[in-house]
């Protein structure tokens, strides 16, 4: 019968329409911004710098090695090294960044800076509501804006943060053990000679 | 060519028969991006059609000469922005041919799974957009996108981003599958056939669709081969050439799947080929998800930074959802490629757009353009 | 990978007067290419397409490459008089490779499902003698790709049915993919200044008045 195909199509549409009242499969719209989808662990939008401890600038993991600056495809990271060194989590003296700017309007969220960082200092954040009305400097994020605590990082990427924390804990323990062994070996001999 | 002195739109004011020149300009809901067609009409029949593009030209090839090999990978996502993972795969394949890196088993299976999921999302989007061009005003589009969303959620939980995935690396993949991903994928793939059945019962028997697409834009096989058409458009014209079977790249040699072929090469054949290819992709996905081995996901010799291939050249190509996507790389021994070229299937498939549209009405020209399946990011790079 | 010698022989037999050269490829497992002279290129292409044993009916990719003049320094062994006796010593020699523009064609055979054959055509120089024969009459797929090479590199293809710019607008005058192309400085503001970008940004705001 002519028109059978159209009628069949309309039956499908009616099924979807009626189903959308009771079947969550059929009604998949999320009414943003009143409802928001829960974030996914691996999602990435913009990078941020991780710091340990309470003080953002003293606990910053970044050592200004500028690997992320070189590898960034659109070249949106700008680093100036600060020659004053500070100790890192195992006690080794490392450089730090005096200026660390990322232009978020240029950043394309590729995550290559995160992949190449040898110090787990820069990680991907999941915020996407970044709109600002300042056309020039509104999306140029400086070191202070980019630094977020390790607790925040653990909330976003649980498994990765747990791995990194375990590894850093192990490295710190080994460094302390070897420092204690060296200190014990360097102790002067007691008077009267070794028994 | 346009005569500059006559009033705009008309050529030749002598006699009662004038030709109308219409520019289906870059801002148009049916041109799949910023794409312009200068159409010359005799009444409603197309007499001449010249495609004009370049509105999205970002000179991707020159940017790649300034970045390292890894740094071009996120830019390849943005070529055919609907199917970013197959773009990544093509580029990774070309660099692996250039450097001689090998890819471990598990990474090959992951690549096949992601490649076939990408084919599913591309063909769903195409079917939806083709119907929208025909005036269905969004219902099939939204049904297709509902399924597409499930696959995009899978991509997000694996790669971190829904569209710009940046996941393949030279010698493997960027990171391993998170726990539970295979089960989620299996459940999405197991529900897809019923979606396809619903979609087909909505559309394939529809008389309006058949009247508008059967016999429209027929493309003979020999002309298609000579014009360099590849992908579903070529197979709809009856030529059996699928790079997954011919080159056997990746792990495709292990999977059992058929290549659907059309007969007349008109728009209806191209639409049906894509639906059938979606069903074949589901078969491949079932097999890959069942057989995926464990193991490493990166070649141990592969380096992230400072990749300096020996001087030489390589051409790597894959069967992307739109056709043959090829990457041609010339290396001069440095960290940046000397020449980086993308062979875009959408651009080459547009070569015979004019031949297909001559003699048809302008409404058919819209439908034919929709069936060619172009994405301007790829046409213009 | 079979060598290209037999194919070279067949082309030379079929198109008398042609000069064919095999260009080796440095990277592993990748095929060498054939360099054809531009005078007989179209005849050779027609032979490759029509010969039933070869049947290269599908031109997959047409690329342009810019080779500016390069100075190649290499150590070569020469005979020199050293201390009264003739010995072979290594000497540093410099030679200039000629500047040219090149068009590279990747051909496949859909009928035989056979692998790539790579053809190269080179122009005489980069400045004024930049024309090559168009292979569009042989393979229609070269049409848009040769237009793109004309647009971005400047190679003029003779015999092309519709040679005009394809990606840049018609009034544009330069060739963007050449190695010596200088991009116009039309940025208004560069917020992440470093290196060359900082210099360009400073030029836009003389007197240090960047916002």
Coordinates of C-alpha atoms in Angstrom, one line a residue, chain C residues 7 57 201 205-206:
Chain C
X7 CA 59.0 -1.3 -14.4
X57 CA 43.8 3.3 -12.6
X201 CA 53.8 41.8 19.9
X205 CA 52.7 48.4 20.8
X206 CA 55.5 50.8 20.4

